Short mmCIF file of C-alpha atoms in Angstrom, two decimals:
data_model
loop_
_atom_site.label_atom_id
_atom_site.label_comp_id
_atom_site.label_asym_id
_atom_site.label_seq_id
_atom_site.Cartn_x
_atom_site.Cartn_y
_atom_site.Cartn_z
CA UNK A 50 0.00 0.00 0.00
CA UNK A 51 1.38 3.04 -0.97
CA UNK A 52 1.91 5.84 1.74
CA UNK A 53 -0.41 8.92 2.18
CA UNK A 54 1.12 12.31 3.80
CA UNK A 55 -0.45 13.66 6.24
CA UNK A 56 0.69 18.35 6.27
CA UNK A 57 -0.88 19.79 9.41
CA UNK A 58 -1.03 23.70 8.43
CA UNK A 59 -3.75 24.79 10.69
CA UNK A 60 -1.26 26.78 13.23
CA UNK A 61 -2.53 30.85 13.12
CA UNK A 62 1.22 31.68 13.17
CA UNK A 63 1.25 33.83 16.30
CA UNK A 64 4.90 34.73 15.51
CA UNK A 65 4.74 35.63 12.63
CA UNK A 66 1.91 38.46 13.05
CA UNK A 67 0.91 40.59 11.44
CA UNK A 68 1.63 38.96 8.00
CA UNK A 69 -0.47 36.22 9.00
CA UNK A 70 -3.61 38.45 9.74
CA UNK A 71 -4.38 37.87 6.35
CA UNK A 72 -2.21 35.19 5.15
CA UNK A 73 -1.89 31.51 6.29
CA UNK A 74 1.82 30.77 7.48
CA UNK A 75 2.50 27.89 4.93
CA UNK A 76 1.27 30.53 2.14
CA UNK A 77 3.74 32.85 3.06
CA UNK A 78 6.91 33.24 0.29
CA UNK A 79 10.05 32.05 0.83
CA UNK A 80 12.67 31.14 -1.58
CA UNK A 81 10.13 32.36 -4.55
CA UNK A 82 7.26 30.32 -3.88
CA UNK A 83 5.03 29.66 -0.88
CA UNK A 84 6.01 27.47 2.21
CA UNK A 85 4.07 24.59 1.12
CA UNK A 86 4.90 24.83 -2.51
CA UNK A 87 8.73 23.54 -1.39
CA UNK A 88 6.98 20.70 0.52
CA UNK A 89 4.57 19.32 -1.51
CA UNK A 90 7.44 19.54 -4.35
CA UNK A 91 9.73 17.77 -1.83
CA UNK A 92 6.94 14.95 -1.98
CA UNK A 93 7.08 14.16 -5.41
CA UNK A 94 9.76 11.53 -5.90
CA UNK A 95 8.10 9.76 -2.50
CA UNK A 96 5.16 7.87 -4.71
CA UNK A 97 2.26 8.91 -2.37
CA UNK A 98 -1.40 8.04 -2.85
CA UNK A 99 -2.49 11.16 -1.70
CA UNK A 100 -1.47 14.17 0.19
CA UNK A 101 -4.08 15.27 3.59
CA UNK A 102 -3.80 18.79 4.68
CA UNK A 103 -5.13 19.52 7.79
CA UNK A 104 -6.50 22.65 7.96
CA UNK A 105 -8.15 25.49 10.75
CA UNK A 106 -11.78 26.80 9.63
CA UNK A 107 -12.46 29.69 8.73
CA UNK A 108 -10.76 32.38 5.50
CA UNK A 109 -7.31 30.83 6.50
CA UNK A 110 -8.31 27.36 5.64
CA UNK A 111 -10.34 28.13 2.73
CA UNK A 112 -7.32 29.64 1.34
CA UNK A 113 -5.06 26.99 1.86
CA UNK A 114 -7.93 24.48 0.25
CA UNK A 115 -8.11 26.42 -3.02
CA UNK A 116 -4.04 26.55 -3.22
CA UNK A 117 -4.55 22.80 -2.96
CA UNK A 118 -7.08 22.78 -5.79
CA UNK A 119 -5.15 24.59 -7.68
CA UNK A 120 -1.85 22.05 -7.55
CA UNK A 121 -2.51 19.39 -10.57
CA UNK A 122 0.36 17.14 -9.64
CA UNK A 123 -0.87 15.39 -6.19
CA UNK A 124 -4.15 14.42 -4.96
CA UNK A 125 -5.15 16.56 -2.28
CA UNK A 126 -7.46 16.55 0.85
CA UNK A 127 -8.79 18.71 2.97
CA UNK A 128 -9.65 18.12 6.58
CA UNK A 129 -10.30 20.40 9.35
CA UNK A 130 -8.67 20.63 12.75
CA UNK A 131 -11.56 22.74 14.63
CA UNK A 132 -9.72 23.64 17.40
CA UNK A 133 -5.98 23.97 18.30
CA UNK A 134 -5.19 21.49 20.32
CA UNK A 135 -1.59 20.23 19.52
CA UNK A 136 0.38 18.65 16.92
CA UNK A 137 -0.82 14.94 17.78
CA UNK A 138 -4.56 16.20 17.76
CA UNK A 139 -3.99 17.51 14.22
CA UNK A 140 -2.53 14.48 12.87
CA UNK A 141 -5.91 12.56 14.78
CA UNK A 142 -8.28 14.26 12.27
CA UNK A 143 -6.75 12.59 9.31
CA UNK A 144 -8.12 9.08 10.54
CA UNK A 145 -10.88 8.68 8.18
CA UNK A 146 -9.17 9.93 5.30
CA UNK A 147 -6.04 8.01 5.65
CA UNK A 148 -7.50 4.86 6.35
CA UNK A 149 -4.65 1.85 6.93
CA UNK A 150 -2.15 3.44 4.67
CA UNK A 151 1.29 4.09 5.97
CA UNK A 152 2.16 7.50 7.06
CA UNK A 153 4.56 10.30 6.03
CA UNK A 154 3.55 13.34 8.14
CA UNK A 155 5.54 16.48 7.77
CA UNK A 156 5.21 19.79 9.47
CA UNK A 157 4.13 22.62 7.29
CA UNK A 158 6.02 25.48 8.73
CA UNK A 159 9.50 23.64 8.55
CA UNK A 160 11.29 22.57 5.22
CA UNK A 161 14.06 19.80 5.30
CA UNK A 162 16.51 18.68 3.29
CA UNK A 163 15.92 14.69 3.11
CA UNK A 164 15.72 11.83 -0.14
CA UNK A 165 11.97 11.41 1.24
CA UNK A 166 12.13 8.70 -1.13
CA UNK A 167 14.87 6.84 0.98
CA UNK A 168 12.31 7.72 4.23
CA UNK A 169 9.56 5.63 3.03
CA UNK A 170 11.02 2.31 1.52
CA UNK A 171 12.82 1.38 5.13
CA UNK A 172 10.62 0.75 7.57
CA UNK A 173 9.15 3.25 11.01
CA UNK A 174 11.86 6.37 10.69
CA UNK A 175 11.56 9.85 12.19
CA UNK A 176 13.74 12.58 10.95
CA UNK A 177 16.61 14.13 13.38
CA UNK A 178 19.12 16.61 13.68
CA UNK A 179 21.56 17.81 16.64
CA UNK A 180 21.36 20.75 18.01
CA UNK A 181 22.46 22.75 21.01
CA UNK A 182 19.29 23.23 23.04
CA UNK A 183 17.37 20.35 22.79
CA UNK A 184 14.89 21.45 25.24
CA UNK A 185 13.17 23.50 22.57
CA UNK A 186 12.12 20.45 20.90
CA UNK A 187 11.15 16.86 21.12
CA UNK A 188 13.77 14.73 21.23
CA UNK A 189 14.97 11.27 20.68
CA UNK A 190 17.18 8.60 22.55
CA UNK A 191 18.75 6.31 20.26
CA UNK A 192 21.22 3.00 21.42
CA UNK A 193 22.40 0.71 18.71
CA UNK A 194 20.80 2.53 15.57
CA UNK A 195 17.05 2.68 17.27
CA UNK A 196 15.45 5.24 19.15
CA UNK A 197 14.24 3.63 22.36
CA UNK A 198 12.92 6.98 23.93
CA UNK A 199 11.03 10.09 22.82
CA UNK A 200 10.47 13.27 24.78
CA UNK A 201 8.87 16.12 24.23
CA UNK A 202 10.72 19.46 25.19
CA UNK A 203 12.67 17.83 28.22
CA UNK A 204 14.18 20.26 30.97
CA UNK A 205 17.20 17.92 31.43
CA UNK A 206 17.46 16.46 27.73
CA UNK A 207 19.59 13.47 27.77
CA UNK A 208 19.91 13.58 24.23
CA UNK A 209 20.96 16.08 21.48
CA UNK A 210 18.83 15.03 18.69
CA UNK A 211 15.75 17.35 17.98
CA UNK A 212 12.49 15.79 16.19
CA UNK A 213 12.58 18.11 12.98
CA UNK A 214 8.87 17.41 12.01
CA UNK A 215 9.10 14.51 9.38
CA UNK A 216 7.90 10.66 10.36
CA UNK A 217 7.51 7.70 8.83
CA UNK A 218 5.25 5.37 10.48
CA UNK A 219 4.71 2.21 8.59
CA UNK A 220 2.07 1.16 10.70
CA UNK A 221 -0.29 4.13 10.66
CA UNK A 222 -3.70 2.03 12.49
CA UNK A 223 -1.22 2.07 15.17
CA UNK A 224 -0.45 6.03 15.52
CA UNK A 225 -4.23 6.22 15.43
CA UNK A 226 -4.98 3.91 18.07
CA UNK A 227 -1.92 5.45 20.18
CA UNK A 228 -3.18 9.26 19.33
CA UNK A 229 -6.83 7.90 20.95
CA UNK A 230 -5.17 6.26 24.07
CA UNK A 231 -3.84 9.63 24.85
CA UNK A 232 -7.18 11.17 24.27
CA UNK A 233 -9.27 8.90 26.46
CA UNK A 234 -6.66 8.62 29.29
CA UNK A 235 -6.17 12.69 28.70
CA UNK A 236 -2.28 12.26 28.68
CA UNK A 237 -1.05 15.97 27.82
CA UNK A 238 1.60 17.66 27.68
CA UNK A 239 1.83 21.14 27.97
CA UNK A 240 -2.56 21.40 27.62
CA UNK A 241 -1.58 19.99 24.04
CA UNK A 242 -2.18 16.75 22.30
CA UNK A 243 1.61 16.00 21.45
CA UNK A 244 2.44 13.56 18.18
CA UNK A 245 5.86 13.12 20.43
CA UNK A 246 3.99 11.21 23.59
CA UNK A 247 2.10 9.23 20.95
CA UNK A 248 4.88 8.01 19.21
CA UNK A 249 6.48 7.04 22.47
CA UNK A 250 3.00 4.80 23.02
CA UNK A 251 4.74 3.50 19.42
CA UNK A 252 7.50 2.37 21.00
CA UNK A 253 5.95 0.68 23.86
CA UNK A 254 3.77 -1.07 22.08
CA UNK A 255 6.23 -2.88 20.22
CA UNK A 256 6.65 -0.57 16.60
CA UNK A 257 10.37 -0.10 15.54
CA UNK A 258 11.38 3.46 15.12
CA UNK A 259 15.16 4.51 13.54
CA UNK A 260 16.71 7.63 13.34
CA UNK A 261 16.46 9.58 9.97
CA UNK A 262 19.38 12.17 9.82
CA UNK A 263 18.33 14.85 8.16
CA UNK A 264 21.15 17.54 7.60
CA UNK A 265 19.07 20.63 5.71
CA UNK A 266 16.32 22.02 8.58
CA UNK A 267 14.67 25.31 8.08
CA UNK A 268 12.11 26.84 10.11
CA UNK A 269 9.83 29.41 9.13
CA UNK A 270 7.92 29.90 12.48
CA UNK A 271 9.19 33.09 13.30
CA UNK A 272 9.89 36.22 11.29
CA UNK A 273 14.02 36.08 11.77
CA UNK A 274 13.69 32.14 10.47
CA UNK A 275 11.60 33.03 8.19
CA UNK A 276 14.65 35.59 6.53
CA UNK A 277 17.29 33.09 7.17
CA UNK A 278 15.89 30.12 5.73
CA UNK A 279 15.13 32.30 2.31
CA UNK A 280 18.52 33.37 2.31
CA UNK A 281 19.86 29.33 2.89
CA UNK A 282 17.29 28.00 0.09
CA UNK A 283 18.09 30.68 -2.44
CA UNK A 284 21.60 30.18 -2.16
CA UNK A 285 20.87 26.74 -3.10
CA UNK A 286 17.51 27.20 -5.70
CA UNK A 287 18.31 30.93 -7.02
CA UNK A 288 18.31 30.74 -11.10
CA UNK A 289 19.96 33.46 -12.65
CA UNK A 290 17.42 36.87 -13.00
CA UNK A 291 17.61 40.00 -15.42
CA UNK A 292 15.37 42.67 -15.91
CA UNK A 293 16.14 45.69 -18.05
CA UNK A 294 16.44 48.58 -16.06
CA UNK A 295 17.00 46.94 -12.57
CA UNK A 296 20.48 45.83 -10.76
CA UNK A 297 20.07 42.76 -9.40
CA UNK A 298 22.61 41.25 -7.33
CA UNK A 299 22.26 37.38 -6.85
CA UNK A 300 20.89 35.06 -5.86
CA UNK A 301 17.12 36.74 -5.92
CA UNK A 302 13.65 35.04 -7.15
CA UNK A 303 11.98 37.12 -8.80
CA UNK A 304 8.21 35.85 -10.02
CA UNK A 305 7.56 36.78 -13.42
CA UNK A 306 4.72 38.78 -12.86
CA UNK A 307 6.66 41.28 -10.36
CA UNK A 308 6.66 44.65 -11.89
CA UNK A 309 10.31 46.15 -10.80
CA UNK A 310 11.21 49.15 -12.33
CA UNK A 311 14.78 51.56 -11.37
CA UNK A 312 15.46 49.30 -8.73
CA UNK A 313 18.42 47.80 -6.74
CA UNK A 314 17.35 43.99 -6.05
CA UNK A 315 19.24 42.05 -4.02
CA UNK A 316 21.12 40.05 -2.77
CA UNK A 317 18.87 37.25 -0.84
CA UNK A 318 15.64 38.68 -1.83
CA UNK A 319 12.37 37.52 -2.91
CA UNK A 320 9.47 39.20 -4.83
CA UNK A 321 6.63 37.76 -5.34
CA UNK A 322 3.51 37.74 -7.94
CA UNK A 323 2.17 41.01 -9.20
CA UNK A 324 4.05 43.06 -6.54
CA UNK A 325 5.34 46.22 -7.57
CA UNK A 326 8.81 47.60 -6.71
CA UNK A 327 9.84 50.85 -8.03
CA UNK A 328 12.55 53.16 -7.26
CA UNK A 329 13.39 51.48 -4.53
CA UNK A 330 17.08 49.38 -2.61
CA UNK A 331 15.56 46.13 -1.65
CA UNK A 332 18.40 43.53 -0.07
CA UNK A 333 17.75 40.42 2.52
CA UNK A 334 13.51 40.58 2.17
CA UNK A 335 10.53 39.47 0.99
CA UNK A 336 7.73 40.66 -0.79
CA UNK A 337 4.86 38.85 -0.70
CA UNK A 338 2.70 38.72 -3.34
CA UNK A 339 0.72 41.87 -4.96
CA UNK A 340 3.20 44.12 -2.39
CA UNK A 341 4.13 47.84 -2.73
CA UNK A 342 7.49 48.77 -2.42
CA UNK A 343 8.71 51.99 -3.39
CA UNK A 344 10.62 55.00 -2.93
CA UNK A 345 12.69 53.23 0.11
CA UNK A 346 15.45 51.06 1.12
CA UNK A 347 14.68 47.93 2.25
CA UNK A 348 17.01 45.72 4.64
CA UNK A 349 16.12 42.59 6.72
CA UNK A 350 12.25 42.90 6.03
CA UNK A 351 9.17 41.02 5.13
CA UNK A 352 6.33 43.05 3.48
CA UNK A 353 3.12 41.41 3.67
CA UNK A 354 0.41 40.60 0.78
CA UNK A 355 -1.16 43.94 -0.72
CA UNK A 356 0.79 45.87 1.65
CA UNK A 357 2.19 49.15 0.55
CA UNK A 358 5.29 50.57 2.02
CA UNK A 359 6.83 53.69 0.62
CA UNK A 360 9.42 56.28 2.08
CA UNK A 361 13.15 56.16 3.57
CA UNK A 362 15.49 53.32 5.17
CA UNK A 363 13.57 51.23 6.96
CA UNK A 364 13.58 47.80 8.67
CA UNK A 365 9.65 46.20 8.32
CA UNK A 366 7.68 43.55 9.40
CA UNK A 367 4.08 44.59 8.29
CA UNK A 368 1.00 43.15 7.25
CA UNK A 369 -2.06 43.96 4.78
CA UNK A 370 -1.20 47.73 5.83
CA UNK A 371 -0.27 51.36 4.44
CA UNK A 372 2.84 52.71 5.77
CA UNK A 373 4.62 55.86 4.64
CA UNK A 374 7.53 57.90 6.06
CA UNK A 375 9.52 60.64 4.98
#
């Protein structure tokens, strides 16, 4: 049976306000295309069935749904996560719709460098990577090439290997029946249903989990992660960009439908469609689609969707607003 992913994107992004007044966080550009663009194209060589999103209700959801529609390359579902209550309770609502398949779930504010394909042919693997503060994260004990402990966020971690938001699980009726022991026993962590405790229940229960090293892992939960991981992917994605009348200084993504006229672009910056830049210095940013930028310099900033933003130096984070200086 061929896997089926499972992309929980129903998170309001809190940190990332106000851009995400108006726009869901896994819509937001990075690199030159939307947050979930570079993981359902991640997902391609992995031979799914189907990809479930798991969505919040209400104008944040329904935009995510038509993006979905609008991809011809995957099959895509919908399914709603009414309330936020954790990780593990998002990947709960995908029951139905996933049936017995196996399981490749993978965050959708977080984009990894990883052969999926190599993640799905070898049995139960979550994806890891060391880092120096552990406690941040969930994290995973591992003794002869198998993890034989899972924690999430530890105060004394006695491991340095952070959960970086992709899992295989091979035996997905399993997962399910582990998410719904933690719901009827109420076993939370933090007020939250965590996937982490569940997959512990894995462990106990008998299921084989193995590390998954995973050496590429970008967040884009908060605005400063946001800027570095566009600068990291474009390094590696940027395709060389001319337009006549604007200096651009590589690497920069530059959508097709931007108009940028007597402009300084670059380097590590991304424009997205129909936004306008004109007359304007724009280096280390993004501008999110149908954006105003002109008349300014621009440095470390992310300017929303429709916003407009005209003036002198500045350094921005702003939403679906006006803002003008002199």
């Amino acid at each position: 049976m061929k896997p089926v992913a499972i992309v929980p994107v129903a998170g309001s992004g809190s940190r990332l306000r106000p851009l995400t007044h108006t726009t869901p966080k896994s819509l937001l550009m990075v690199a030159g295309k939307p947050i979930l663009a570079h993981i359902l194209d991640q997902l391609k060589p992995a031979g799914l069935e189907r990809v479930i999103l798991v969505i919040a209700p209400g104008p944040q959801g329904e935009r995510i749904r038509r993006y979905a529609a609008s991809r011809q390359d995957f099959r895509i579902e919908c399914v709603l996560q009414e309330e936020p209550l954790g990780l593990g309770h998002a990947v709960a609502q995908a029951k139905l719709a996933a049936g017995r398949a196996p399981l490749l779930i993978i965050l959708g504010d977080t984009i990894v460098q990883a052969v999926i394909g190599d993640l799905v042919r070898n049995g139960s693997q979550v994806g890891v990577h060391e880092v120096s503060d552990p406690s941040r994260f969930g994290v995973a004990t591992v003794r002869g090439g198998k993890i034989v402990e899972l924690v999430e966020k530890p105060e004394r971690p006695v491991s340095s290997l952070a959960l970086v938001g992709l899992y295989y699980i091979s035996n997905g009726p399993l997962l399910f029946e582990s998410l719904e022991t933690l719901v009827r026993e109420r076993r939370l962590t933090r007020g939250e249903l965590q996937l982490t405790d569940a997959l512990q229940l894995l462990l106990q229960r008998g299921e084989e989990l193995r590390p998954f090293p995973v050496s590429g892992w970008y967040d884009c939960g908060k605005v400063e992660t946001l800027l570095e991981t566009n600068r990291a992917l474009l390094e590696q994605l940027a395709t060389p960009v001319s337009r006549e009348g604007v200096v651009v200084i590589p690497p920069v993504a530059l959508d097709p439908t931007a108009d940028v006229t007597a402009a300084v672009i670059g380097p590590h910056v991304s424009i997205g469609p129909r936004a306008h830049v004109r007359q304007a210095v724009v280096r280390n940013s993004i501008v999110n689609e149908g954006a105003i930028v002109e008349d300014i310099v621009l440095d470390a900033s992310v300017v929303g969707e429709n916003a407009v933003v005209r003036g002198a130096y500045q350094r921005l984070n702003v939403g679906s607003s006006e803002v003008e200086s002199s």
